[in-house]
Coordinates of C-alpha atoms and ligand atoms in Angstrom, one line a residue:
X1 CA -12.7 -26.8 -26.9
X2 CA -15.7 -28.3 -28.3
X3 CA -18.9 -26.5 -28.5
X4 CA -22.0 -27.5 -25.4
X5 CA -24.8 -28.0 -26.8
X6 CA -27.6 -26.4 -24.5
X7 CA -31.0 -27.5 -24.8
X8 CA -33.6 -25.9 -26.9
X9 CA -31.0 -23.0 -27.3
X10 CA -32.8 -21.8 -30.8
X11 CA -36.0 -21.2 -28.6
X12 CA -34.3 -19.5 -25.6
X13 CA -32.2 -17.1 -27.6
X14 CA -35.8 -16.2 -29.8
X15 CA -37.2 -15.5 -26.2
X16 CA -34.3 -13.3 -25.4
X17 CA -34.8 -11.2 -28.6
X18 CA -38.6 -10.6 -28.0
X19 CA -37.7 -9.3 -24.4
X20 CA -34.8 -6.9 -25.3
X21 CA -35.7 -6.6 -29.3
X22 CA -33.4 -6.4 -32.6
X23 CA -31.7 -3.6 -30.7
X24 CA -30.3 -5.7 -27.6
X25 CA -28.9 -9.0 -29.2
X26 CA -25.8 -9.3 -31.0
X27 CA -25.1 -12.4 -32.7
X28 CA -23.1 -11.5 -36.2
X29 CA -19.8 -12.7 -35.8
X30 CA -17.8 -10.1 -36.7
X31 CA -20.2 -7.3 -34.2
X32 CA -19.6 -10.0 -31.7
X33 CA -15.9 -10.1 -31.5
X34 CA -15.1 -6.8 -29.9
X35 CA -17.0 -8.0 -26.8
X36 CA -15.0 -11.7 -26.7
X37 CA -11.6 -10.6 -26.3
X38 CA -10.2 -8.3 -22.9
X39 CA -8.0 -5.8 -23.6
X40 CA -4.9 -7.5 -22.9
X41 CA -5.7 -10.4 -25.7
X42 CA -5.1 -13.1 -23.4
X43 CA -8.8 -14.1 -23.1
X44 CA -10.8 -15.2 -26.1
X45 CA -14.6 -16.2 -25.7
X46 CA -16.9 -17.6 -27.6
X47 CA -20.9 -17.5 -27.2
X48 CA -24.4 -17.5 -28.9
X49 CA -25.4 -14.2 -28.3
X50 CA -24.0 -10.8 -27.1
X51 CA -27.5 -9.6 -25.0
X52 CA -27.5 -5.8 -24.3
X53 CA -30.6 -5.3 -22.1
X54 CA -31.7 -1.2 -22.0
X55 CA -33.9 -2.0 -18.5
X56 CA -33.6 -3.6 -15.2
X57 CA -36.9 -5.4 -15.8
X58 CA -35.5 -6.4 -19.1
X59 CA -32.3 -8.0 -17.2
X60 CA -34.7 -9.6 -15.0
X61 CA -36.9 -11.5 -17.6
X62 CA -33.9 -11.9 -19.6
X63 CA -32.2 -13.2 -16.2
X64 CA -35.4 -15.5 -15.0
X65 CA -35.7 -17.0 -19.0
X66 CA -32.1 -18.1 -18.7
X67 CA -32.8 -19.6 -15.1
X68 CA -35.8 -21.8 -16.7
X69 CA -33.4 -22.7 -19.4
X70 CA -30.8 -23.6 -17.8
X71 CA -28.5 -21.0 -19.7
X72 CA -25.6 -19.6 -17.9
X73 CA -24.9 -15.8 -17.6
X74 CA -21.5 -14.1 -18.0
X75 CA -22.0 -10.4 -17.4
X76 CA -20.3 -8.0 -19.1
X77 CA -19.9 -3.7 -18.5
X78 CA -17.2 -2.2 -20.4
X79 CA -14.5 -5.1 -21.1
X80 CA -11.2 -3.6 -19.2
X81 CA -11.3 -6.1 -16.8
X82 CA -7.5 -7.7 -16.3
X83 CA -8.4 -11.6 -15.2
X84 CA -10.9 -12.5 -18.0
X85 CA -13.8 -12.6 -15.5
X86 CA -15.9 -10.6 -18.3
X87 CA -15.1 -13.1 -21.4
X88 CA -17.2 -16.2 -21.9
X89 CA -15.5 -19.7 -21.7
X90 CA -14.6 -20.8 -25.7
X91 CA -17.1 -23.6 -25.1
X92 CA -19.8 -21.1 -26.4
X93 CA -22.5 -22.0 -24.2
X94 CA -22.8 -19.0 -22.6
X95 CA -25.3 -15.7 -23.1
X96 CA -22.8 -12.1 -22.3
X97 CA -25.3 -9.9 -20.6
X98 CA -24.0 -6.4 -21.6
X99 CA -24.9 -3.6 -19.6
X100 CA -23.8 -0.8 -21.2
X101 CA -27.3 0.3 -23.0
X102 CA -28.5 0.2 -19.2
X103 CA -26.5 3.9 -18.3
X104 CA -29.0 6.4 -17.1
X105 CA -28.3 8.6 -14.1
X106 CA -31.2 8.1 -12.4
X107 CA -30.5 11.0 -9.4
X108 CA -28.0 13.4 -8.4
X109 CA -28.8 14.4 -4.7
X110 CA -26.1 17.4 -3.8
X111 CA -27.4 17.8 -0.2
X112 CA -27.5 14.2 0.4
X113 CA -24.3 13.7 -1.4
X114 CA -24.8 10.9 -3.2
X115 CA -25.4 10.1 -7.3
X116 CA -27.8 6.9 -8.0
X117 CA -26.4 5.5 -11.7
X118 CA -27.6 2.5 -13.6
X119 CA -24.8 -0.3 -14.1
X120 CA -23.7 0.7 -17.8
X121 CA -22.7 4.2 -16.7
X122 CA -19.4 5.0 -18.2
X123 CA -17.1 6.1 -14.6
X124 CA -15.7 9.3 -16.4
X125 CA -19.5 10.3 -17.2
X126 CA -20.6 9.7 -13.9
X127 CA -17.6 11.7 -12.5
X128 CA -18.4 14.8 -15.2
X129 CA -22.7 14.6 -13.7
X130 CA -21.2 14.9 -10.0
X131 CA -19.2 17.9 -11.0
X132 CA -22.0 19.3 -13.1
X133 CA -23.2 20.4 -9.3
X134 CA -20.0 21.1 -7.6
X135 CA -19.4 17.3 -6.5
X136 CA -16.5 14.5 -6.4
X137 CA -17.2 11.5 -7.4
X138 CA -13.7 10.3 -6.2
X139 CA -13.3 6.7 -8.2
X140 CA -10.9 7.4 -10.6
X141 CA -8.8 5.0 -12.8
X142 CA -6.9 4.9 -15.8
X143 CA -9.3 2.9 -17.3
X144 CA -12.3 5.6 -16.5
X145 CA -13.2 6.9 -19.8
X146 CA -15.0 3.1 -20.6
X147 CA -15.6 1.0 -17.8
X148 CA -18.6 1.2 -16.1
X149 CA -20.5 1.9 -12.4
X150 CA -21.5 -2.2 -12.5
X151 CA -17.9 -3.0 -13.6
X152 CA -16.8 -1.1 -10.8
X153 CA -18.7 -2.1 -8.3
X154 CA -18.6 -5.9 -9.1
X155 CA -14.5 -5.9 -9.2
X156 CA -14.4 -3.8 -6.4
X157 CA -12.5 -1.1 -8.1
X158 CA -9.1 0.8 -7.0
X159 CA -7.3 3.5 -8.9
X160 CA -5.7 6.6 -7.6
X161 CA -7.7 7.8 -4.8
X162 CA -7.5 5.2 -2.7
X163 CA -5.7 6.5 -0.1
X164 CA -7.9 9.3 0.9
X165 CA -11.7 7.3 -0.6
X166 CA -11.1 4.2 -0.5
X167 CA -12.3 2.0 -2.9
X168 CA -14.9 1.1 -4.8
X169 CA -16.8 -0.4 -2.2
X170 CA -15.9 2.2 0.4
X171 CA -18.5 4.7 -2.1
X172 CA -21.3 2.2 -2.0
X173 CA -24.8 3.5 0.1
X174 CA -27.2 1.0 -1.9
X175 CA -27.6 -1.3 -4.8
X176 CA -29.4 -2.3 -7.0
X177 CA -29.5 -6.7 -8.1
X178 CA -31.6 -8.7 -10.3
X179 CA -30.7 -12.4 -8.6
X180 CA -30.1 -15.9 -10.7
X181 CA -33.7 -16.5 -10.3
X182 CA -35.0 -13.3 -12.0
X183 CA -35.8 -11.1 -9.3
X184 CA -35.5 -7.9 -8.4
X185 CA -33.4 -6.6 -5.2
X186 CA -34.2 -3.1 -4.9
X187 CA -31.8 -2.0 -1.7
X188 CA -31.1 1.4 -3.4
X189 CA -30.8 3.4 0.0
X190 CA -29.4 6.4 0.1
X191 CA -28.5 6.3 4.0
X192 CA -25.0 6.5 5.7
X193 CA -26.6 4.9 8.5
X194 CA -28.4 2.1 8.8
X195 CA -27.1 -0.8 11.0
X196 CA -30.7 -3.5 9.8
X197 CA -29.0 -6.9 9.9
X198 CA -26.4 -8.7 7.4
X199 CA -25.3 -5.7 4.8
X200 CA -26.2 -7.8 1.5
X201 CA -24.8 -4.9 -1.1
X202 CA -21.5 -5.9 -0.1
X203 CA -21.7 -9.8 -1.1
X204 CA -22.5 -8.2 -4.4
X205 CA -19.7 -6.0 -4.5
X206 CA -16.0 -7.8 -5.5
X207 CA -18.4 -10.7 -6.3
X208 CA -16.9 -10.4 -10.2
X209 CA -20.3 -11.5 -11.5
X210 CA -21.1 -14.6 -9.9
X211 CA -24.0 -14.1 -7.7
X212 CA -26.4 -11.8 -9.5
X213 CA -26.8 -8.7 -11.6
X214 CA -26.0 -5.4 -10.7
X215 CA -28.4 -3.0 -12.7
X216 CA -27.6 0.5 -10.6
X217 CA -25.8 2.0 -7.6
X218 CA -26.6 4.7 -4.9
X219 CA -22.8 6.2 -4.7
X220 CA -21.6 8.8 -2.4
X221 CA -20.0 11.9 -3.4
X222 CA -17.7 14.6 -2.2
X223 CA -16.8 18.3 -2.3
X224 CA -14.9 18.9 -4.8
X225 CA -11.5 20.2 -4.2
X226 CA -11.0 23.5 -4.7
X227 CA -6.9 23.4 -5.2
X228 CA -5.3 20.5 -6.3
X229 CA -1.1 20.4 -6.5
X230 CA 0.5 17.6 -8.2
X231 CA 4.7 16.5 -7.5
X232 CA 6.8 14.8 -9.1
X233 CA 9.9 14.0 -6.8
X234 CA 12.9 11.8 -7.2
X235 CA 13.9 9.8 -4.3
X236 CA 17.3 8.1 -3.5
X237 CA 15.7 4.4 -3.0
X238 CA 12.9 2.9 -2.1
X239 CA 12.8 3.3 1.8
X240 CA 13.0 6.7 0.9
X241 CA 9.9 6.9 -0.6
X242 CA 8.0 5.0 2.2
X243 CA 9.5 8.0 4.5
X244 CA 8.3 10.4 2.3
X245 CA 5.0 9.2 2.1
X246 CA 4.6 9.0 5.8
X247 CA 6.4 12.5 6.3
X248 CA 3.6 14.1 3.4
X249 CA 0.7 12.2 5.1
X250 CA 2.0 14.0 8.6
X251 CA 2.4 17.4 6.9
X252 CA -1.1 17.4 5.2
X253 CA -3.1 15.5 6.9
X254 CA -5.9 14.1 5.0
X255 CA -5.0 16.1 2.0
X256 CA -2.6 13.8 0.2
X257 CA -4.8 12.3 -2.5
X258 CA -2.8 10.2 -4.3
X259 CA 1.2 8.5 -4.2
X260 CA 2.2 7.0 -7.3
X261 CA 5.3 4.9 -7.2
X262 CA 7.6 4.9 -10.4
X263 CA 11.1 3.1 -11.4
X264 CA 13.4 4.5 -14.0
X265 CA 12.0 2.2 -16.3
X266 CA 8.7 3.5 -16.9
X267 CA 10.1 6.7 -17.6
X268 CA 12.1 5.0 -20.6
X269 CA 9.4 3.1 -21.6
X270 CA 6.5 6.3 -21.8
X271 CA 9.2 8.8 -23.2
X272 CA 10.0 5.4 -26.0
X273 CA 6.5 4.9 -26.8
X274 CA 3.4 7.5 -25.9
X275 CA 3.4 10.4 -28.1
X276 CA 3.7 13.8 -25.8
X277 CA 5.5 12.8 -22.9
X278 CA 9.1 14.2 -21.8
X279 CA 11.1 14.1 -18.9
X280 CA 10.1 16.2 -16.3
X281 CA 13.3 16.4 -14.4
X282 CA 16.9 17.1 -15.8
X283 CA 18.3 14.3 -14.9
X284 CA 17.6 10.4 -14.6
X285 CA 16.9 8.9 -11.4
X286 CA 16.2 5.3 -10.4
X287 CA 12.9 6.3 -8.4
X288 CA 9.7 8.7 -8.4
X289 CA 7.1 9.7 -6.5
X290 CA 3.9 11.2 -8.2
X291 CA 2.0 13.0 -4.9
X292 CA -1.2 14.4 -5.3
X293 CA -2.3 17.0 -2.4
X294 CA -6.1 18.1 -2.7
X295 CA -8.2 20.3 -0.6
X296 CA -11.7 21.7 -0.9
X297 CA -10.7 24.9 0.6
X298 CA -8.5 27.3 -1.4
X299 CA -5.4 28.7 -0.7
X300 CA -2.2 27.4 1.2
X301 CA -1.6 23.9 -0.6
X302 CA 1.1 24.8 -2.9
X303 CA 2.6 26.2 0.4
X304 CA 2.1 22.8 2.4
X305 CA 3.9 21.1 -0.9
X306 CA 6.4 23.2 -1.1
X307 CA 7.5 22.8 3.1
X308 CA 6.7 18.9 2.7
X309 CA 9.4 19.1 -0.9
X310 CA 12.1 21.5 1.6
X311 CA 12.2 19.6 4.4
X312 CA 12.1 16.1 2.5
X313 CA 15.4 17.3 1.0
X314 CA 16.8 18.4 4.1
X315 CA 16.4 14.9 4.9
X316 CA 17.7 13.6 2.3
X317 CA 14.2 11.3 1.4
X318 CA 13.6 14.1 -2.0
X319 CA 16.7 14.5 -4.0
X320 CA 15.2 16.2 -6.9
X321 CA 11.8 17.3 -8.3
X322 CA 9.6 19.8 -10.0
X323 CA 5.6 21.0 -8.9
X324 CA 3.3 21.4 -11.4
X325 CA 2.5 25.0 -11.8
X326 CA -0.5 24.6 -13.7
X327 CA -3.5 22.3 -14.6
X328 CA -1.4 21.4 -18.1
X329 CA 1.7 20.6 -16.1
X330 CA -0.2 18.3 -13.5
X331 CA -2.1 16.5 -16.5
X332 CA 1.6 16.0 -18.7
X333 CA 2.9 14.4 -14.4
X334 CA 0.1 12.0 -14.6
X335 CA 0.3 11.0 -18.2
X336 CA 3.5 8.8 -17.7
X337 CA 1.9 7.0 -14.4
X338 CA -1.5 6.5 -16.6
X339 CA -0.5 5.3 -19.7
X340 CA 1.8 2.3 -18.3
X341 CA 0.3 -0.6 -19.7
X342 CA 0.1 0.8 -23.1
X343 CA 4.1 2.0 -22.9
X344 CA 4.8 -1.1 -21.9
X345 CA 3.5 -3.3 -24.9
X346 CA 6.0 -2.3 -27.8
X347 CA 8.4 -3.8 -25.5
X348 CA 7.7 -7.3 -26.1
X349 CA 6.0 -10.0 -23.2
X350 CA 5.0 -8.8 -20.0
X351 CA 4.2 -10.8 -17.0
X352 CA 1.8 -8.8 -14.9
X353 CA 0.9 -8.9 -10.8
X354 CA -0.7 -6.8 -9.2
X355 CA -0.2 -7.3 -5.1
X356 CA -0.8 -5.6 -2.2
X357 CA 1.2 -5.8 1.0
X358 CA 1.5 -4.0 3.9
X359 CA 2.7 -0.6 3.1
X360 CA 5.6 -0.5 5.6
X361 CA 6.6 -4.1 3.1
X362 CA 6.7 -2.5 0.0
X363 CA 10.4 -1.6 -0.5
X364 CA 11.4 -4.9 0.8
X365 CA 8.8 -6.5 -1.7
X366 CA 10.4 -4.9 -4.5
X367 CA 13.8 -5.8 -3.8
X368 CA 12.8 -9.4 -3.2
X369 CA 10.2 -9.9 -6.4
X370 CA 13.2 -8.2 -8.7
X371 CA 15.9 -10.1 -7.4
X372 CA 13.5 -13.4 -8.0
X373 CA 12.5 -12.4 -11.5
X374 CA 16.1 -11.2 -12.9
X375 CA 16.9 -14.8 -10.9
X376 CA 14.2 -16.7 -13.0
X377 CA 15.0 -15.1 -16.3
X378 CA 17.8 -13.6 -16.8
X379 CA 17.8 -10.0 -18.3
X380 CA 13.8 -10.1 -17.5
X381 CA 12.9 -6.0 -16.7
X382 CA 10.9 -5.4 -14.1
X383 CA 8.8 -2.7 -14.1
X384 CA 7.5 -1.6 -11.0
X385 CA 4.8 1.0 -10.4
X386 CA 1.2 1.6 -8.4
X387 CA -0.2 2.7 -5.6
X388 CA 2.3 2.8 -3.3
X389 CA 0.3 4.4 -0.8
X390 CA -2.5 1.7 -0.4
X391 CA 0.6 -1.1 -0.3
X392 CA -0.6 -1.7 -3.9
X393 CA 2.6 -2.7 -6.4
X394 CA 1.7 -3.3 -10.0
X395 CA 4.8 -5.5 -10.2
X396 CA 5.0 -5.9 -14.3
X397 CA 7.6 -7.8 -15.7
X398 CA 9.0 -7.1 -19.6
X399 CA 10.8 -9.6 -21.3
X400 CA 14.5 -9.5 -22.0
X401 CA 15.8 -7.5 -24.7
X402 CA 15.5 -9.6 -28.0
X403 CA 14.3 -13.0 -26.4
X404 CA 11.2 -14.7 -27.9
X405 CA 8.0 -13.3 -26.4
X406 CA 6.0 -16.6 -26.4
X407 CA 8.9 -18.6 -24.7
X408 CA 9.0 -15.5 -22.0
X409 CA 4.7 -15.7 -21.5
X410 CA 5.0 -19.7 -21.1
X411 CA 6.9 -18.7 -18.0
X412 CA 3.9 -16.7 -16.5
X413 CA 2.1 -19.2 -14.4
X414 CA 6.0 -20.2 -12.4
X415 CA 6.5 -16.3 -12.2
X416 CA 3.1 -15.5 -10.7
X417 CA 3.8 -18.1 -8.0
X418 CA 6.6 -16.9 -6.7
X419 CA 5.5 -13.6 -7.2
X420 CA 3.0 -14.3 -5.3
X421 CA 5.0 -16.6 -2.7
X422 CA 7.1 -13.0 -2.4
X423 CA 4.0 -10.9 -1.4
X424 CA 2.1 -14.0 1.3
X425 CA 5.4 -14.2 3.1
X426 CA 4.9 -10.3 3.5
X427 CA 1.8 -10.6 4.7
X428 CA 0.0 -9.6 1.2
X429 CA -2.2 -10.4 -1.3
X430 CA -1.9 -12.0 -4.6
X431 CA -4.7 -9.3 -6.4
X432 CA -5.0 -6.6 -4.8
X433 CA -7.3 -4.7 -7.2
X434 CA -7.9 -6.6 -10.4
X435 CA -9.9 -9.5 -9.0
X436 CA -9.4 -13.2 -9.5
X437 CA -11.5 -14.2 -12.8
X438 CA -10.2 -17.4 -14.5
X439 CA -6.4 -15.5 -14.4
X440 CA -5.9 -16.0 -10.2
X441 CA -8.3 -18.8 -9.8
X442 CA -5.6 -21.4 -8.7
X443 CA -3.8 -19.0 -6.2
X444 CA -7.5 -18.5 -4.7
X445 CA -7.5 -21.9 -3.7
X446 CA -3.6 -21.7 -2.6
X447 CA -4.0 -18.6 -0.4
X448 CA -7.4 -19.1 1.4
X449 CA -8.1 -21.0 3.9
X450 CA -10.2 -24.3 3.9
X451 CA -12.8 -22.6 5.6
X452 CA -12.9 -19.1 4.1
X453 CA -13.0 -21.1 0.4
X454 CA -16.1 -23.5 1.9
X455 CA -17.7 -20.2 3.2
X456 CA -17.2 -19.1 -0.5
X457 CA -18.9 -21.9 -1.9
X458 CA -21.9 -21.5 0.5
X459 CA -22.5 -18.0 -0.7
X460 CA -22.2 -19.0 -4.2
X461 CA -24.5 -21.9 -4.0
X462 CA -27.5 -20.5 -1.5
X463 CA -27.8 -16.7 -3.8
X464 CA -27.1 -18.6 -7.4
X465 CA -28.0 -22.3 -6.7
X466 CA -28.2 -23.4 -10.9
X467 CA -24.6 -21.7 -11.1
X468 CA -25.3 -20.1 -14.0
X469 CA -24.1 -16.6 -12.8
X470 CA -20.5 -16.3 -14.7
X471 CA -19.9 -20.5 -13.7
X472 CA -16.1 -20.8 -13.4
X473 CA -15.3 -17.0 -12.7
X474 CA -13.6 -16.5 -9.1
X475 CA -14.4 -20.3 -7.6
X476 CA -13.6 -23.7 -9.8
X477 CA -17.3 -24.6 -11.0
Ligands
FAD501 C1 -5.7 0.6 -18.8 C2 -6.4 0.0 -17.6 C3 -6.2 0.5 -16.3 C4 -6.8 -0.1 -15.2 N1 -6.6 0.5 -14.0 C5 -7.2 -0.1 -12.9 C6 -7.0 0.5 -11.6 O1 -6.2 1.4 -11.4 N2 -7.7 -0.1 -10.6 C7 -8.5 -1.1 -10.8 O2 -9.1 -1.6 -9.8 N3 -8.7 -1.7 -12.0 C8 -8.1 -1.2 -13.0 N4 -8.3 -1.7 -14.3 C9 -9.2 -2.9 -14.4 C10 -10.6 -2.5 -14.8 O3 -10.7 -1.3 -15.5 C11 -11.5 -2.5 -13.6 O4 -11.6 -3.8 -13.1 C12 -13.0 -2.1 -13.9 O5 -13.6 -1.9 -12.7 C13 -13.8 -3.0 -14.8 O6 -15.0 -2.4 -15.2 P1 -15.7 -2.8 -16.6 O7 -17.0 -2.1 -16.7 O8 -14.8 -2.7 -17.7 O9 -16.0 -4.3 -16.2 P2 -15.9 -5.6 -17.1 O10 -14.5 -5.8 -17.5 O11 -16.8 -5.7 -18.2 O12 -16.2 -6.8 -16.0 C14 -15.5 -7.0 -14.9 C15 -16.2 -8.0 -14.0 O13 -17.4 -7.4 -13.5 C16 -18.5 -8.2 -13.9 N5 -19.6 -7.3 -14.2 C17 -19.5 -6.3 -15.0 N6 -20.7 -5.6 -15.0 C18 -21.5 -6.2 -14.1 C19 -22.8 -6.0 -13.5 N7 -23.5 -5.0 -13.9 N8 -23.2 -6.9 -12.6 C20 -22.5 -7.9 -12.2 N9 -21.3 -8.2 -12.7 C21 -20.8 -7.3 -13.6 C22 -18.0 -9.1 -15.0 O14 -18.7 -10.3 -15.1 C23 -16.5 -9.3 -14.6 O15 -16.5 -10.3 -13.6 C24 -7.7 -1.2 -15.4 C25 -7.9 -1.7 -16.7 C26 -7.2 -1.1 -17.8 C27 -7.5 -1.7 -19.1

């Protein structure tokens, strides 16, 4: 792609650097190149300058100089988003904002239960401050230990504790925006109630970037549990596990914190390729089930595990499984579920999805989406896994044994669609978690509505009017 030129770019970038100084810009090459490529490698950027702004009013004047320039925005927290939304286009005329220099915790309010943290906050830190006064800051996600509170927020994160949290979004009291024109929204409440008119925050949140800047976040927090008792339980087939689910939920009411999904395969594929792991059972079975039960009060979960594990057998919906007896146990459970992507790269091309459909839909989505891939490529793996307990499959898709990996990636676009075909017939969605970005742009404009995609558009163009906030993320520019 060639290179835009943008006018009087020499002056704008000299602007930038007397606003944030030598400290906040980044334009050597090879100090640049770690913050133009996602994680996966599948998205490669190019821009003038890496901006790393250590204030909110330094975002804004950084912000409000690119609004009279005409220079367009492509913020940027940790880099572990999955659909590119974070990497500049390769036509280089874009400044990354990077928040991560903005990562104070501003507050930490036990009796009000909430933690106020700038947008560069690493999520793992911001979890360790809450616990620092007996607090649960429940977002939680195997990415935790680098992306970041404004990352979060603006993809609308998941993760593990959906079920009993809900996600990112469900944690929001107040934010904090600096808008495409420079200036500041301060709605950092702290309130759980406060019904005054159209809830802005949550255009912001999900929003992947494109309508303004988040610069901090009023989160809520929880008490921290007291016992946690982590399972890991074979079950006969997939409808099995659905019953299980529904049978632990029953048993434990709002205890069970998390309900990891797991084929065979990602057993092989953790045991083949991440250092540490073994099999926790004797034996092989086709599927898990990681549960999580959690309870701020102490005593009597293992219990409640143990009668949910008995009487699952008795009905046949557990066939075999082990309870962590300790914290090392639990951790060596959750290692297999939370190192997935990285088992899976040593085995060659993987086509990812990540769909949500009902959850009473998600055995028959397997069976459907496996039978279409192994149909579409023959000898293709699938490798299912996620949060079965939010409807949320992370349906990956390895490439056969020995074929060439490029030739099995060209097929990713016709995959994806009937993927995704698979999961609207069920009543789902094609991202349940990861966002849309430049990946799922195209199945945006397949699955929505006329009028929910013209609303879209309205949004977009009344809050960021010069589209300069991430152009080309979420909607077609
Ligand atoms: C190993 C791994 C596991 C993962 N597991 C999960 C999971 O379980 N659940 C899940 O939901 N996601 C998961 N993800 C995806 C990713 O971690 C999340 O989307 C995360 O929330 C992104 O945060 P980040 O700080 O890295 O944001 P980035 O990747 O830097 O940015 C993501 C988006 O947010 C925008 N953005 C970033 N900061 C701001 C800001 N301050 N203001 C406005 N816009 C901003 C960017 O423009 C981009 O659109 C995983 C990723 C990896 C690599």
């Amino acid at each position: 792609m060639t290179a835009v030129p943008i006018p009087n770019l020499p002056n704008a970038l000299a602007r930038i650097r007397a606003i944030v100084g030598d400290k906040g810009c980044v334009t050597d090459p090879e100090a640049m190149a770690p913050f133009l490529i996602d994680d996966r490698k599948k998205f490669l950027g190019k821009t003038p300058m890496i901006v790393r702004p250590a204030t909110t009013l330094e975002v804004a004047a950084v912000v409000e100089l690119c609004a009279q320039h005409g220079l367009a925005i492509v913020p940027q927290g940790g880099n572990t988003g999955l659909c590119g939304a974070q990497i500049p286009s390769p036509a280089g005329a874009e400044i990354v904002l990077n928040l991560s220099r903005l990562n104070r915790v501003r507050d930490v309010d036990p009796i009000n239960y909430t933690i106020t943290a700038e947008a560069g906050c690493i999520l793992a830190e911001v979890q360790a401050k809450a616990a620092e006064v007996d607090r649960l800051m429940p977002l939680s996600l195997a990415a935790e230990g680098s992306c970041e509170i404004g990352g979060n927020l603006s993809t609308n994160a998941g993760g593990i504790n959906v079920l009993r949290y809900g996600m990112a979004r469900d944690l929001v009291l107040g934010i904090e925006v600096v808008l495409p024109d420079g200036r500041i929204w301060d709605g950092l409440r702290r309130l759980r109630k406060d019904n005054t008119g159209y809830d802005l925050k949550h255009l912001f949140i999900g929003a992947e970037g494109t309508l303004g800047i988040i610069t901090a976040a009023v989160l809520k927090l929880f008490p921290r549990p007291r016992e946690v008792v982590t399972a890991l339980l074979a079950v006969p087939d997939l409808d099995s596990a659905l019953a299980l689910m529904v049978q632990a939920r029953e048993a434990s009411g709002d205890k069970l914190t998390a309900f990891e999904l797991m084929e065979r395969i990602c057993f092989d594929f953790a045991l083949r390729h991440v250092p540490g792991t073994h099999d926790p059972l004797n034996q092989a079975y086709d599927h898990y089930v990681l549960l999580e039960l959690s309870s701020s009060e102490t005593g009597g979960l293992r219990a409640t595990m143990e009668s949910i594990l008995e009487s699952a057998i008795e009905h046949g919906t557990v066939i075999d499984g082990t309870i962590a007896a300790n914290d090392a146990q639990a951790k060596a459970l959750w290692r297999i579920r939370e190192t997935q992507n990285d088992a899976q790269k040593p085995e060659g091309g993987s086509i990812k999805h990540d769909v949500s459909v009902p959850v009473g839909q998600v055995p028959e989505f397997i069976r459907r989406a496996s039978a279409f891939v192994t149909t579409l490529i023959p000898g293709a793996r699938p490798v299912a896994f996620g949060h079965v307990g939010d409807g949320n499959v992370h349906f990956n898709v390895s490439q056969p044994i020995g074929a060439d990996r490029a030739r099995f990636l060209a097929r990713w676009p016709d995959m994806n669609h009937g993927i995704h075909d698979i999961a609207h017939a069920l009543g789902g969605s094609f991202s349940a978690e990861h966002g849309v970005g430049v990946l799922k742009r195209d199945e945006l404009v397949r699955f929505k509505s006329p009028v929910e995609i013209e609303l879209m558009r309205r949004i977009k163009a009344a809050i960021d009017p010069q589209g300069l906030m991430n152009p080309g993320k979420v909607l077609e520019p």
